[in-house]
Amino acid sequence: MNFRPKKIYGTAKREVCPFCQNIATTKNKQGIPTCQSDKEKSLDNLKCACGEYLYVMEGKFGSYFNCPRCGNINFNKGLNMNGLL
């Protein structure tokens, strides 16, 4: 029998700053989780794999991207497509 390890409070989800890869503690004006030093920066002109621009959205479970052609895209997947993460 395999048992799952005990859940530890606060380790389930850790947001990472897309600019410097530190732990994100605040959000910038776009709603993207960032660290305190990168709070004024913003993500602009990100493109999807299809060539359309990605729009940053904020939902119940965090930030994500929206492509007019492809639909909703995971935040980390959108950053990987643009080489930022």
mmCIF file of N, CA and C in Angstrom:
data_model
loop_
_atom_site.group_PDB
_atom_site.id
_atom_site.type_symbol
_atom_site.label_atom_id
_atom_site.label_comp_id
_atom_site.label_asym_id
_atom_site.label_seq_id
_atom_site.Cartn_x
_atom_site.Cartn_y
_atom_site.Cartn_z
ATOM 1 N N MET A 1 0.837 -1.187 0.000
ATOM 2 C CA MET A 1 0.000 0.000 0.000
ATOM 3 C C MET A 1 0.878 1.245 0.000
ATOM 4 N N ASN A 2 0.592 2.108 -0.912
ATOM 5 C CA ASN A 2 1.311 3.376 -0.978
ATOM 6 C C ASN A 2 0.426 4.477 -0.427
ATOM 7 N N PHE A 3 0.975 5.230 0.481
ATOM 8 C CA PHE A 3 0.248 6.350 1.055
ATOM 9 C C PHE A 3 0.835 7.647 0.532
ATOM 10 N N ARG A 4 -0.034 8.613 0.331
ATOM 11 C CA ARG A 4 0.441 9.929 -0.075
ATOM 12 C C ARG A 4 1.101 10.617 1.113
ATOM 13 N N PRO A 5 2.111 11.437 0.847
ATOM 14 C CA PRO A 5 2.719 12.171 1.960
ATOM 15 C C PRO A 5 1.752 13.212 2.516
ATOM 16 N N LYS A 6 1.973 13.581 3.746
ATOM 17 C CA LYS A 6 1.128 14.555 4.425
ATOM 18 C C LYS A 6 1.242 15.922 3.752
ATOM 19 N N LYS A 7 0.109 16.574 3.561
ATOM 20 C CA LYS A 7 0.111 17.919 2.991
ATOM 21 C C LYS A 7 0.652 18.903 4.020
ATOM 22 N N ILE A 8 1.485 19.793 3.561
ATOM 23 C CA ILE A 8 2.062 20.806 4.435
ATOM 24 C C ILE A 8 1.468 22.150 4.057
ATOM 25 N N TYR A 9 1.012 22.897 5.034
ATOM 26 C CA TYR A 9 0.359 24.172 4.795
ATOM 27 C C TYR A 9 1.305 25.141 4.093
ATOM 28 N N GLY A 10 0.844 25.727 2.991
ATOM 29 C CA GLY A 10 1.603 26.764 2.301
ATOM 30 C C GLY A 10 2.517 26.271 1.203
ATOM 31 N N THR A 11 2.613 24.975 0.979
ATOM 32 C CA THR A 11 3.513 24.476 -0.055
ATOM 33 C C THR A 11 2.774 24.008 -1.299
ATOM 34 N N ALA A 12 1.464 24.116 -1.314
ATOM 35 C CA ALA A 12 0.685 23.609 -2.440
ATOM 36 C C ALA A 12 0.920 24.427 -3.709
ATOM 37 N N LYS A 13 0.960 25.735 -3.600
ATOM 38 C CA LYS A 13 1.114 26.572 -4.782
ATOM 39 C C LYS A 13 2.044 27.729 -4.456
ATOM 40 N N ARG A 14 3.131 27.799 -5.177
ATOM 41 C CA ARG A 14 4.058 28.910 -5.016
ATOM 42 C C ARG A 14 4.182 29.610 -6.350
ATOM 43 N N GLU A 15 3.810 30.859 -6.362
ATOM 44 C CA GLU A 15 3.905 31.658 -7.581
ATOM 45 C C GLU A 15 5.346 32.117 -7.772
ATOM 46 N N VAL A 16 5.784 32.156 -9.017
ATOM 47 C CA VAL A 16 7.134 32.577 -9.359
ATOM 48 C C VAL A 16 7.048 33.843 -10.198
ATOM 49 N N CYS A 17 7.905 34.792 -9.906
ATOM 50 C CA CYS A 17 7.961 36.032 -10.678
ATOM 51 C C CYS A 17 8.479 35.711 -12.082
ATOM 52 N N PRO A 18 7.759 36.100 -13.150
ATOM 53 C CA PRO A 18 8.204 35.773 -14.509
ATOM 54 C C PRO A 18 9.432 36.566 -14.963
ATOM 55 N N PHE A 19 9.808 37.600 -14.235
ATOM 56 C CA PHE A 19 10.940 38.430 -14.638
ATOM 57 C C PHE A 19 12.258 37.960 -14.038
ATOM 58 N N CYS A 20 12.240 37.526 -12.745
ATOM 59 C CA CYS A 20 13.495 37.168 -12.079
ATOM 60 C C CYS A 20 13.476 35.780 -11.442
ATOM 61 N N GLN A 21 12.387 35.032 -11.547
ATOM 62 C CA GLN A 21 12.229 33.672 -11.019
ATOM 63 C C GLN A 21 12.317 33.595 -9.493
ATOM 64 N N ASN A 22 12.104 34.690 -8.780
ATOM 65 C CA ASN A 22 11.998 34.661 -7.319
ATOM 66 C C ASN A 22 10.552 34.387 -6.929
ATOM 67 N N ILE A 23 10.314 34.174 -5.648
ATOM 68 C CA ILE A 23 8.954 33.936 -5.173
ATOM 69 C C ILE A 23 8.152 35.231 -5.289
ATOM 70 N N ALA A 24 6.970 35.129 -5.887
ATOM 71 C CA ALA A 24 6.113 36.299 -6.094
ATOM 72 C C ALA A 24 5.331 36.595 -4.822
ATOM 73 N N THR A 25 5.368 37.844 -4.390
ATOM 74 C CA THR A 25 4.660 38.243 -3.174
ATOM 75 C C THR A 25 3.576 39.275 -3.434
ATOM 76 N N THR A 26 3.625 39.979 -4.564
ATOM 77 C CA THR A 26 2.627 41.002 -4.882
ATOM 78 C C THR A 26 2.143 40.801 -6.315
ATOM 79 N N LYS A 27 1.214 41.643 -6.736
ATOM 80 C CA LYS A 27 0.722 41.612 -8.113
ATOM 81 C C LYS A 27 0.943 42.980 -8.738
ATOM 82 N N ASN A 28 1.251 42.989 -10.045
ATOM 83 C CA ASN A 28 1.420 44.266 -10.735
ATOM 84 C C ASN A 28 0.076 44.754 -11.259
ATOM 85 N N LYS A 29 0.085 45.814 -12.056
ATOM 86 C CA LYS A 29 -1.171 46.414 -12.522
ATOM 87 C C LYS A 29 -1.947 45.501 -13.465
ATOM 88 N N GLN A 30 -1.285 44.516 -14.092
ATOM 89 C CA GLN A 30 -1.966 43.561 -14.963
ATOM 90 C C GLN A 30 -2.561 42.390 -14.188
ATOM 91 N N GLY A 31 -2.219 42.265 -12.909
ATOM 92 C CA GLY A 31 -2.697 41.142 -12.108
ATOM 93 C C GLY A 31 -1.756 39.958 -12.121
ATOM 94 N N ILE A 32 -0.548 40.146 -12.634
ATOM 95 C CA ILE A 32 0.441 39.071 -12.697
ATOM 96 C C ILE A 32 1.192 39.021 -11.373
ATOM 97 N N PRO A 33 1.351 37.833 -10.780
ATOM 98 C CA PRO A 33 2.121 37.738 -9.539
ATOM 99 C C PRO A 33 3.597 38.027 -9.793
ATOM 100 N N THR A 34 4.142 39.016 -9.075
ATOM 101 C CA THR A 34 5.540 39.410 -9.228
ATOM 102 C C THR A 34 6.165 39.608 -7.860
ATOM 103 N N CYS A 35 7.485 39.746 -7.842
ATOM 104 C CA CYS A 35 8.164 40.079 -6.597
ATOM 105 C C CYS A 35 8.090 41.599 -6.403
ATOM 106 N N GLN A 36 8.507 42.058 -5.250
ATOM 107 C CA GLN A 36 8.384 43.475 -4.912
ATOM 108 C C GLN A 36 9.228 44.359 -5.835
ATOM 109 N N SER A 37 10.407 43.881 -6.240
ATOM 110 C CA SER A 37 11.287 44.713 -7.070
ATOM 111 C C SER A 37 10.798 44.838 -8.516
ATOM 112 N N ASP A 38 9.989 43.894 -8.987
ATOM 113 C CA ASP A 38 9.488 43.925 -10.366
ATOM 114 C C ASP A 38 8.027 44.338 -10.446
ATOM 115 N N LYS A 39 7.520 44.985 -9.434
ATOM 116 C CA LYS A 39 6.104 45.341 -9.369
ATOM 117 C C LYS A 39 5.688 46.304 -10.478
ATOM 118 N N GLU A 40 6.575 47.168 -10.934
ATOM 119 C CA GLU A 40 6.245 48.165 -11.951
ATOM 120 C C GLU A 40 6.363 47.630 -13.377
ATOM 121 N N LYS A 41 6.971 46.468 -13.570
ATOM 122 C CA LYS A 41 7.138 45.905 -14.912
ATOM 123 C C LYS A 41 5.837 45.260 -15.377
ATOM 124 N N SER A 42 5.697 45.113 -16.700
ATOM 125 C CA SER A 42 4.507 44.469 -17.254
ATOM 126 C C SER A 42 4.906 43.595 -18.438
ATOM 127 N N LEU A 43 4.064 42.610 -18.732
ATOM 128 C CA LEU A 43 4.283 41.725 -19.872
ATOM 129 C C LEU A 43 3.499 42.265 -21.056
ATOM 130 N N ASP A 44 4.191 42.689 -22.090
ATOM 131 C CA ASP A 44 3.551 43.228 -23.284
ATOM 132 C C ASP A 44 4.042 42.474 -24.514
ATOM 133 N N ASN A 45 3.215 42.461 -25.539
ATOM 134 C CA ASN A 45 3.552 41.894 -26.849
ATOM 135 C C ASN A 45 3.949 40.425 -26.791
ATOM 136 N N LEU A 46 3.235 39.629 -25.989
ATOM 137 C CA LEU A 46 3.455 38.186 -25.979
ATOM 138 C C LEU A 46 2.595 37.564 -27.069
ATOM 139 N N LYS A 47 3.152 36.599 -27.788
ATOM 140 C CA LYS A 47 2.425 35.977 -28.895
ATOM 141 C C LYS A 47 2.174 34.507 -28.622
ATOM 142 N N CYS A 48 1.078 34.022 -29.170
ATOM 143 C CA CYS A 48 0.691 32.616 -29.087
ATOM 144 C C CYS A 48 1.430 31.838 -30.178
ATOM 145 N N ALA A 49 1.331 30.520 -30.133
ATOM 146 C CA ALA A 49 1.953 29.683 -31.164
ATOM 147 C C ALA A 49 1.313 29.913 -32.530
ATOM 148 N N CYS A 50 0.043 30.347 -32.548
ATOM 149 C CA CYS A 50 -0.650 30.594 -33.817
ATOM 150 C C CYS A 50 -0.300 31.956 -34.407
ATOM 151 N N GLY A 51 0.370 32.832 -33.645
ATOM 152 C CA GLY A 51 0.774 34.135 -34.155
ATOM 153 C C GLY A 51 -0.027 35.302 -33.612
ATOM 154 N N GLU A 52 -1.132 35.043 -32.914
ATOM 155 C CA GLU A 52 -1.954 36.112 -32.336
ATOM 156 C C GLU A 52 -1.332 36.600 -31.026
ATOM 157 N N TYR A 53 -1.701 37.809 -30.623
ATOM 158 C CA TYR A 53 -1.234 38.348 -29.356
ATOM 159 C C TYR A 53 -2.004 37.727 -28.202
ATOM 160 N N LEU A 54 -1.310 37.531 -27.069
ATOM 161 C CA LEU A 54 -1.931 36.981 -25.869
ATOM 162 C C LEU A 54 -2.348 38.119 -24.948
ATOM 163 N N TYR A 55 -3.534 38.001 -24.375
ATOM 164 C CA TYR A 55 -4.042 38.977 -23.421
ATOM 165 C C TYR A 55 -4.011 38.366 -22.031
ATOM 166 N N VAL A 56 -3.511 39.121 -21.057
ATOM 167 C CA VAL A 56 -3.428 38.633 -19.682
ATOM 168 C C VAL A 56 -4.793 38.781 -19.028
ATOM 169 N N MET A 57 -5.280 37.689 -18.441
ATOM 170 C CA MET A 57 -6.553 37.687 -17.729
ATOM 171 C C MET A 57 -6.294 37.197 -16.310
ATOM 172 N N GLU A 58 -7.195 37.527 -15.411
ATOM 173 C CA GLU A 58 -7.071 37.069 -14.033
ATOM 174 C C GLU A 58 -8.373 36.394 -13.634
ATOM 175 N N GLY A 59 -8.262 35.174 -13.139
ATOM 176 C CA GLY A 59 -9.443 34.407 -12.779
ATOM 177 C C GLY A 59 -9.393 33.917 -11.351
ATOM 178 N N LYS A 60 -10.295 33.022 -11.044
ATOM 179 C CA LYS A 60 -10.427 32.476 -9.695
ATOM 180 C C LYS A 60 -9.172 31.729 -9.251
ATOM 181 N N PHE A 61 -8.510 31.059 -10.179
ATOM 182 C CA PHE A 61 -7.357 30.239 -9.841
ATOM 183 C C PHE A 61 -6.037 30.882 -10.245
ATOM 184 N N GLY A 62 -6.017 32.182 -10.490
ATOM 185 C CA GLY A 62 -4.788 32.879 -10.822
ATOM 186 C C GLY A 62 -4.818 33.472 -12.221
ATOM 187 N N SER A 63 -3.675 33.938 -12.661
ATOM 188 C CA SER A 63 -3.564 34.584 -13.969
ATOM 189 C C SER A 63 -3.462 33.549 -15.079
ATOM 190 N N TYR A 64 -3.946 33.922 -16.256
ATOM 191 C CA TYR A 64 -3.850 33.079 -17.442
ATOM 192 C C TYR A 64 -3.861 33.983 -18.661
ATOM 193 N N PHE A 65 -3.587 33.406 -19.816
ATOM 194 C CA PHE A 65 -3.593 34.154 -21.066
ATOM 195 C C PHE A 65 -4.805 33.768 -21.894
ATOM 196 N N ASN A 66 -5.259 34.704 -22.723
ATOM 197 C CA ASN A 66 -6.363 34.443 -23.632
ATOM 198 C C ASN A 66 -5.903 34.794 -25.039
ATOM 199 N N CYS A 67 -6.054 33.830 -25.942
ATOM 200 C CA CYS A 67 -5.750 34.021 -27.356
ATOM 201 C C CYS A 67 -7.073 34.082 -28.103
ATOM 202 N N PRO A 68 -7.277 35.072 -28.977
ATOM 203 C CA PRO A 68 -8.542 35.157 -29.716
ATOM 204 C C PRO A 68 -8.815 33.935 -30.592
ATOM 205 N N ARG A 69 -7.769 33.280 -31.071
ATOM 206 C CA ARG A 69 -7.936 32.131 -31.950
ATOM 207 C C ARG A 69 -7.975 30.802 -31.185
ATOM 208 N N CYS A 70 -7.093 30.645 -30.188
ATOM 209 C CA CYS A 70 -6.940 29.357 -29.488
ATOM 210 C C CYS A 70 -7.754 29.259 -28.203
ATOM 211 N N GLY A 71 -8.118 30.370 -27.604
ATOM 212 C CA GLY A 71 -8.849 30.342 -26.339
ATOM 213 C C GLY A 71 -7.911 30.565 -25.163
ATOM 214 N N ASN A 72 -8.291 30.035 -24.002
ATOM 215 C CA ASN A 72 -7.514 30.232 -22.785
ATOM 216 C C ASN A 72 -6.272 29.350 -22.778
ATOM 217 N N ILE A 73 -5.166 29.927 -22.280
ATOM 218 C CA ILE A 73 -3.883 29.228 -22.218
ATOM 219 C C ILE A 73 -3.333 29.387 -20.812
ATOM 220 N N ASN A 74 -2.785 28.320 -20.280
ATOM 221 C CA ASN A 74 -2.170 28.323 -18.958
ATOM 222 C C ASN A 74 -1.088 29.410 -18.898
ATOM 223 N N PHE A 75 -0.949 30.043 -17.732
ATOM 224 C CA PHE A 75 0.011 31.133 -17.570
ATOM 225 C C PHE A 75 1.436 30.651 -17.833
ATOM 226 N N ASN A 76 1.818 29.520 -17.243
ATOM 227 C CA ASN A 76 3.178 29.009 -17.436
ATOM 228 C C ASN A 76 3.416 28.576 -18.881
ATOM 229 N N LYS A 77 2.420 28.004 -19.523
ATOM 230 C CA LYS A 77 2.557 27.581 -20.920
ATOM 231 C C LYS A 77 2.740 28.795 -21.831
ATOM 232 N N GLY A 78 2.023 29.873 -21.552
ATOM 233 C CA GLY A 78 2.175 31.094 -22.335
ATOM 234 C C GLY A 78 3.549 31.717 -22.177
ATOM 235 N N LEU A 79 4.095 31.667 -20.961
ATOM 236 C CA LEU A 79 5.443 32.184 -20.743
ATOM 237 C C LEU A 79 6.480 31.307 -21.433
ATOM 238 N N ASN A 80 6.276 29.982 -21.409
ATOM 239 C CA ASN A 80 7.213 29.074 -22.082
ATOM 240 C C ASN A 80 7.217 29.289 -23.588
ATOM 241 N N MET A 81 6.070 29.582 -24.182
ATOM 242 C CA MET A 81 6.004 29.817 -25.622
ATOM 243 C C MET A 81 6.810 31.044 -26.022
ATOM 244 N N ASN A 82 6.935 32.006 -25.110
ATOM 245 C CA ASN A 82 7.668 33.238 -25.397
ATOM 246 C C ASN A 82 9.075 33.235 -24.811
ATOM 247 N N GLY A 83 9.493 32.129 -24.215
ATOM 248 C CA GLY A 83 10.850 32.001 -23.694
ATOM 249 C C GLY A 83 11.125 32.797 -22.438
ATOM 250 N N LEU A 84 10.101 33.075 -21.644
ATOM 251 C CA LEU A 84 10.300 33.866 -20.432
ATOM 252 C C LEU A 84 10.435 33.018 -19.174
ATOM 253 N N LEU A 85 10.073 31.764 -19.238
ATOM 254 C CA LEU A 85 10.143 30.927 -18.037
ATOM 255 C C LEU A 85 10.983 29.712 -18.291
#
